[in-house]
Short mmCIF file of C-alpha atoms in Angstrom, two decimals:
data_model
loop_
_atom_site.label_atom_id
_atom_site.label_comp_id
_atom_site.label_asym_id
_atom_site.label_seq_id
_atom_site.Cartn_x
_atom_site.Cartn_y
_atom_site.Cartn_z
CA UNK F 1 106.78 84.57 94.89
CA UNK F 2 106.04 87.61 95.35
CA UNK F 3 109.36 89.92 95.97
CA UNK F 4 107.45 92.40 97.63
CA UNK F 5 103.86 91.92 98.08
CA UNK F 6 102.11 95.09 99.22
CA UNK F 7 102.82 97.71 101.33
CA UNK F 8 104.28 99.88 103.55
CA UNK F 9 106.36 102.76 104.21
CA UNK F 10 108.04 105.29 102.94
CA UNK F 11 111.10 106.40 102.81
CA UNK F 12 113.44 109.26 102.89
CA UNK F 13 112.03 111.91 99.91
CA UNK F 14 115.12 112.48 97.41
CA UNK F 15 116.06 115.68 96.61
CA UNK F 16 117.93 114.83 92.92
CA UNK F 17 115.94 113.24 90.29
CA UNK F 18 115.70 108.85 90.56
CA UNK F 19 118.72 107.78 88.46
CA UNK F 20 119.87 103.95 88.19
CA UNK F 21 123.53 105.31 88.65
CA UNK F 22 122.69 106.55 92.08
CA UNK F 23 124.77 104.94 94.44
CA UNK F 24 122.29 104.39 97.40
CA UNK F 25 119.13 103.52 95.79
CA UNK F 26 117.69 100.89 98.27
CA UNK F 27 115.48 101.94 101.40
CA UNK F 28 115.09 99.04 103.55
CA UNK F 29 111.55 97.64 103.49
CA UNK F 30 110.07 99.72 100.85
CA UNK F 31 108.01 97.69 97.80
CA UNK F 32 110.28 99.51 95.37
CA UNK F 33 113.90 101.05 95.62
CA UNK F 34 114.34 104.75 94.69
CA UNK F 35 114.88 104.35 91.31
CA UNK F 36 111.68 102.14 90.49
CA UNK F 37 113.31 98.92 90.69
CA UNK F 38 111.61 96.19 92.77
CA UNK F 39 112.89 95.75 95.63
CA UNK F 40 113.92 91.86 96.21
CA UNK F 41 114.36 91.33 99.74
CA UNK F 42 111.29 93.03 100.44
CA UNK F 43 109.27 90.42 102.55
CA UNK F 44 112.87 89.54 104.22
CA UNK F 45 113.24 92.62 105.49
CA UNK F 46 109.81 93.42 106.79
CA UNK F 47 109.32 89.57 108.02
CA UNK F 48 112.93 89.25 109.70
CA UNK F 49 114.27 92.57 109.99
CA UNK F 50 117.47 93.44 107.31
CA UNK F 51 118.85 91.03 109.21
CA UNK F 52 119.78 87.27 107.54
CA UNK F 53 118.80 84.04 109.53
CA UNK F 54 120.02 80.56 109.75
CA UNK F 55 118.03 77.42 109.27
CA UNK F 56 118.20 76.97 113.15
CA UNK F 57 116.87 80.80 113.78
CA UNK F 58 114.22 80.22 111.25
CA UNK F 59 112.62 77.35 112.69
CA UNK F 60 112.99 79.26 116.26
CA UNK F 61 111.19 82.17 115.11
CA UNK F 62 108.52 80.55 113.01
CA UNK F 63 107.58 78.45 116.32
CA UNK F 64 107.57 81.40 118.17
CA UNK F 65 105.03 82.97 115.53
CA UNK F 66 102.87 80.15 115.71
CA UNK F 67 102.47 80.25 119.15
CA UNK F 68 101.73 83.61 119.27
CA UNK F 69 99.63 83.59 116.24
CA UNK F 70 97.18 80.68 116.87
CA UNK F 71 94.26 81.76 118.57
CA UNK F 72 92.17 78.87 118.63
CA UNK F 73 95.23 76.29 119.33
CA UNK F 74 95.05 74.20 116.46
CA UNK F 75 98.28 74.30 115.45
CA UNK F 76 97.41 75.36 111.99
CA UNK F 77 96.81 79.33 110.57
CA UNK F 78 94.44 80.39 108.76
CA UNK F 79 94.37 83.83 106.31
CA UNK F 80 92.52 85.53 109.72
CA UNK F 81 95.45 84.80 111.66
CA UNK F 82 97.90 85.95 109.21
CA UNK F 83 96.17 88.94 108.41
CA UNK F 84 95.91 90.07 112.43
CA UNK F 85 99.93 89.26 112.78
CA UNK F 86 100.77 91.77 109.40
CA UNK F 87 98.68 94.04 110.65
CA UNK F 88 100.05 94.15 114.77
CA UNK F 89 103.64 94.04 113.49
CA UNK F 90 103.36 97.18 111.41
CA UNK F 91 101.11 98.88 114.31
CA UNK F 92 104.30 97.28 116.28
CA UNK F 93 106.76 99.14 114.48
CA UNK F 94 105.04 102.58 114.57
CA UNK F 95 105.10 102.41 117.76
CA UNK F 96 108.43 101.45 118.42
CA UNK F 97 109.52 104.40 115.64
CA UNK F 98 107.90 107.48 117.84
CA UNK F 99 109.92 105.62 121.10
CA UNK F 100 112.75 106.07 119.05
CA UNK F 101 112.57 109.44 117.67
CA UNK F 102 111.56 110.32 121.29
CA UNK F 103 115.13 109.27 122.59
CA UNK F 104 116.90 110.60 120.20
CA UNK F 105 115.44 114.15 120.07
CA UNK F 106 115.87 114.14 123.73
CA UNK F 107 120.05 112.91 123.65
CA UNK F 108 120.32 115.75 120.32
CA UNK F 109 118.55 118.35 121.92
CA UNK F 110 122.00 119.87 123.70
CA UNK F 111 120.63 123.44 123.99
CA UNK F 112 116.80 122.31 125.20
CA UNK F 113 115.00 124.31 123.22
CA UNK F 114 112.74 121.50 122.79
CA UNK F 115 113.33 121.50 119.00
CA UNK F 116 116.94 119.92 116.52
CA UNK F 117 118.88 122.46 114.35
CA UNK F 118 120.60 121.33 111.57
CA UNK F 119 124.08 122.01 113.64
CA UNK F 120 122.67 119.43 116.33
CA UNK F 121 121.40 116.75 113.56
CA UNK F 122 124.16 116.84 111.64
CA UNK F 123 126.61 116.94 114.03
CA UNK F 124 124.83 113.58 115.62
CA UNK F 125 124.70 112.44 111.75
CA UNK F 126 128.56 112.44 110.75
CA UNK F 127 129.02 110.39 113.85
CA UNK F 128 126.96 107.71 113.06
CA UNK F 129 128.23 107.22 109.62
CA UNK F 130 131.97 107.64 110.60
CA UNK F 131 132.69 110.80 108.29
CA UNK F 132 135.59 112.75 108.10
CA UNK F 133 135.20 116.69 108.30
CA UNK F 134 137.79 118.96 106.94
CA UNK F 135 138.61 120.97 110.43
CA UNK F 136 139.36 124.30 108.82
CA UNK F 137 135.88 124.53 106.80
CA UNK F 138 133.73 122.12 108.48
CA UNK F 139 132.68 120.26 105.22
CA UNK F 140 132.57 116.59 104.99
CA UNK F 141 135.48 114.78 103.37
CA UNK F 142 134.89 112.38 100.00
CA UNK F 143 132.81 113.54 97.30
CA UNK F 144 130.38 110.18 98.51
CA UNK F 145 129.94 111.53 101.65
CA UNK F 146 129.51 114.61 100.70
CA UNK F 147 126.70 113.74 98.71
CA UNK F 148 125.13 111.66 101.28
CA UNK F 149 125.27 114.86 103.85
CA UNK F 150 123.90 117.06 101.40
CA UNK F 151 120.83 114.28 100.83
CA UNK F 152 119.91 113.92 104.45
CA UNK F 153 120.68 117.83 104.67
CA UNK F 154 117.46 117.92 101.91
CA UNK F 155 115.47 115.11 104.03
CA UNK F 156 116.01 117.68 106.98
CA UNK F 157 114.77 120.86 104.96
CA UNK F 158 111.72 118.74 103.42
CA UNK F 159 110.55 117.54 106.91
CA UNK F 160 110.84 121.14 108.42
CA UNK F 161 106.89 121.54 107.65
CA UNK F 162 106.89 125.51 108.78
CA UNK F 163 110.42 126.28 107.37
CA UNK F 164 111.82 127.34 110.75
CA UNK F 165 114.82 125.56 110.46
CA UNK F 166 114.27 123.51 113.69
CA UNK F 167 112.35 120.30 113.93
CA UNK F 168 109.64 119.85 116.58
CA UNK F 169 108.29 116.55 117.13
CA UNK F 170 106.58 116.06 114.76
CA UNK F 171 109.14 116.91 111.69
CA UNK F 172 111.71 114.60 113.97
CA UNK F 173 109.90 111.94 113.72
CA UNK F 174 109.02 112.28 110.34
CA UNK F 175 112.64 113.03 109.28
CA UNK F 176 113.75 109.39 111.20
CA UNK F 177 110.35 107.48 110.24
CA UNK F 178 108.61 109.06 107.05
CA UNK F 179 106.51 106.17 106.61
CA UNK F 180 104.16 107.66 109.53
CA UNK F 181 103.91 111.11 107.64
CA UNK F 182 101.03 110.83 104.68
CA UNK F 183 102.28 113.92 103.06
CA UNK F 184 105.73 112.51 102.94
CA UNK F 185 104.25 109.16 101.51
CA UNK F 186 101.95 110.96 98.97
CA UNK F 187 105.40 112.90 97.69
CA UNK F 188 107.16 109.94 97.35
CA UNK F 189 104.27 108.24 95.53
CA UNK F 190 104.15 111.31 92.97
CA UNK F 191 107.98 111.15 92.41
CA UNK F 192 107.96 107.69 91.16
CA UNK F 193 104.79 108.51 88.98
CA UNK F 194 106.64 111.36 87.57
CA UNK F 195 109.64 109.23 87.07
CA UNK F 196 107.86 107.02 85.16
CA UNK F 197 105.49 108.76 83.26
CA UNK F 198 107.07 108.57 80.06
CA UNK F 199 104.18 110.41 78.21
CA UNK F 200 103.45 112.66 80.18
CA UNK F 201 99.73 111.50 80.76
CA UNK F 202 99.68 111.62 84.35
CA UNK F 203 99.50 108.13 84.43
CA UNK F 204 102.07 104.94 84.75
CA UNK F 205 101.35 102.08 82.23
CA UNK F 206 102.30 98.50 82.47
CA UNK F 207 104.69 98.63 80.06
CA UNK F 208 106.14 102.23 81.50
CA UNK F 209 106.10 100.37 85.03
CA UNK F 210 107.87 97.28 82.92
CA UNK F 211 110.33 99.55 81.15
CA UNK F 212 110.96 102.32 83.29
CA UNK F 213 114.60 101.62 84.71
CA UNK F 214 117.11 103.51 82.55
CA UNK F 215 120.40 102.15 81.75
CA UNK F 216 121.51 99.03 79.32
CA UNK F 217 121.97 96.25 80.54
CA UNK F 218 124.81 93.59 79.16
CA UNK F 219 124.47 90.85 77.04
CA UNK F 220 125.25 88.10 79.86
CA UNK F 221 122.53 89.67 81.61
CA UNK F 222 119.94 89.64 79.27
CA UNK F 223 118.50 86.72 80.94
CA UNK F 224 118.40 88.14 84.21
CA UNK F 225 116.49 91.55 82.59
CA UNK F 226 113.54 89.25 81.06
CA UNK F 227 113.30 87.84 84.81
CA UNK F 228 112.92 90.95 86.29
CA UNK F 229 111.03 92.52 83.55
CA UNK F 230 108.53 89.73 84.30
CA UNK F 231 108.18 90.31 87.83
CA UNK F 232 107.58 93.90 87.46
CA UNK F 233 104.88 92.98 84.87
CA UNK F 234 103.08 90.82 87.72
CA UNK F 235 103.99 93.49 90.32
CA UNK F 236 101.89 95.86 88.42
CA UNK F 237 99.05 93.80 87.58
CA UNK F 238 99.03 92.20 91.11
CA UNK F 239 99.63 94.99 93.16
CA UNK F 240 99.48 98.53 92.00
CA UNK F 241 97.21 98.53 89.37
CA UNK F 242 94.22 98.50 91.12
CA UNK F 243 91.01 98.96 88.70
CA UNK F 244 92.45 96.49 86.32
CA UNK F 245 92.89 99.57 83.23
CA UNK F 246 96.01 99.07 82.51
CA UNK F 247 97.46 101.82 84.28
CA UNK F 248 98.04 103.29 87.68
CA UNK F 249 97.86 106.83 88.91
CA UNK F 250 98.97 108.65 92.07
CA UNK F 251 96.29 107.52 94.38
CA UNK F 252 96.85 103.79 93.23
CA UNK F 253 100.89 103.95 94.01
CA UNK F 254 100.05 105.59 97.35
CA UNK F 255 97.82 103.00 98.46
CA UNK F 256 100.52 100.75 97.19
CA UNK F 257 102.95 102.25 99.34
CA UNK F 258 100.70 103.10 102.43
CA UNK F 259 101.29 100.62 105.64
CA UNK F 260 97.92 101.85 107.10
CA UNK F 261 95.88 100.29 104.26
CA UNK F 262 93.94 97.41 105.49
CA UNK F 263 93.68 95.83 101.89
CA UNK F 264 97.52 95.29 101.65
CA UNK F 265 97.59 93.09 104.61
CA UNK F 266 94.76 91.07 103.85
CA UNK F 267 95.93 90.97 100.05
CA UNK F 268 99.42 89.73 101.98
CA UNK F 269 98.05 86.99 104.58
CA UNK F 270 96.21 85.68 100.80
CA UNK F 271 99.27 85.70 98.84
CA UNK F 272 101.16 83.93 101.70
CA UNK F 273 98.51 81.51 102.32
CA UNK F 274 98.28 80.63 98.42
CA UNK F 275 102.53 80.26 98.15
CA UNK F 276 102.92 78.27 101.25
CA UNK F 277 99.84 76.18 101.70
CA UNK F 278 101.12 72.75 99.97
CA UNK F 279 98.22 70.77 100.29
CA UNK F 280 95.51 73.41 99.29
CA UNK F 281 93.49 73.14 102.67
CA UNK F 282 93.16 76.63 103.59
CA UNK F 283 95.32 76.70 106.45
CA UNK F 284 99.45 76.50 107.10
CA UNK F 285 100.98 73.76 109.60
CA UNK F 286 104.05 74.23 110.95
CA UNK F 287 105.73 71.68 108.86
CA UNK F 288 104.48 73.46 105.93
CA UNK F 289 105.75 77.00 107.37
CA UNK F 290 108.79 75.65 107.57
CA UNK F 291 109.53 73.83 104.41
CA UNK F 292 108.59 76.95 102.95
CA UNK F 293 110.50 79.37 105.01
CA UNK F 294 111.94 81.12 101.68
CA UNK F 295 108.30 82.31 101.02
CA UNK F 296 107.95 83.81 104.93
CA UNK F 297 111.11 86.01 104.67
CA UNK F 298 109.28 87.80 101.70
CA UNK F 299 106.49 88.96 104.55
CA UNK F 300 106.04 90.97 107.76
CA UNK F 301 104.43 88.15 109.35
CA UNK F 302 107.65 87.74 111.80
CA UNK F 303 108.04 91.28 112.37
CA UNK F 304 108.00 94.63 110.63
CA UNK F 305 110.72 96.87 111.93
CA UNK F 306 112.68 96.55 108.88
CA UNK F 307 109.54 96.89 106.83
CA UNK F 308 108.73 100.42 107.63
CA UNK F 309 111.99 101.62 108.47
CA UNK F 310 114.82 102.98 106.12
CA UNK F 311 118.34 102.45 107.14
CA UNK F 312 120.13 105.65 107.15
#
């Protein structure tokens, strides 16, 4: 099960209200989408990154993981070994994110002033995304691209903590990897609570979370809608509502999203063990890992790159 488990990552902080019509609502590795929907590929993204793997590649990855994680050499993984793996991969991602930001900053800092201007960043962003611009005005061509461009500009501004229109080392890292910033993580949790808190009491109830996605589904999709609501209910009860009072506040959503929250790694390890431990002996064998690879594809024990990296 567990389409999302706990965790992780934050995301580009968006400037417009979250809506179901938003074209790009997905942030890779985030437990919930920008519009509040569950991220059905969560474990896959934080386990294998965003890339799909065939059966042979999955088996190879599992063997490599077992070799690295099985500290006592008994050929089995226990909950402590699983938890250590999850923590290790998340730390690995944070370090990779810092290295990536440092390397890209050097590349983009054309005037060598040690900071990144919007002109320097937007030139790179336009080229990376393959966008076309009007030679006369310099504006981005196409309404969809223009919308994405403005969203990116908003993210740039919100990363500029001192509002000097330039990003220093720390601010540039926040732009590329906002999951590293407690401040940005709190902003996202605040946005989600405000969006779903329909009665404006400062909390998101279980029903508000379950029914929090705007828009009507076609009759043919009703079965899917009921399945989605059931999954949202389970996610709220098991992962978000920490004090089990039927509602969640800002701090509970923040804990749910925070990659550095130690409880998340432990809870995810326990869930993986519960889902994949066929003989219920408290350990995972190679055969159990292979036969339950679809469960592992929803976890972060292979790699955490996708788990905390938003894909522009």
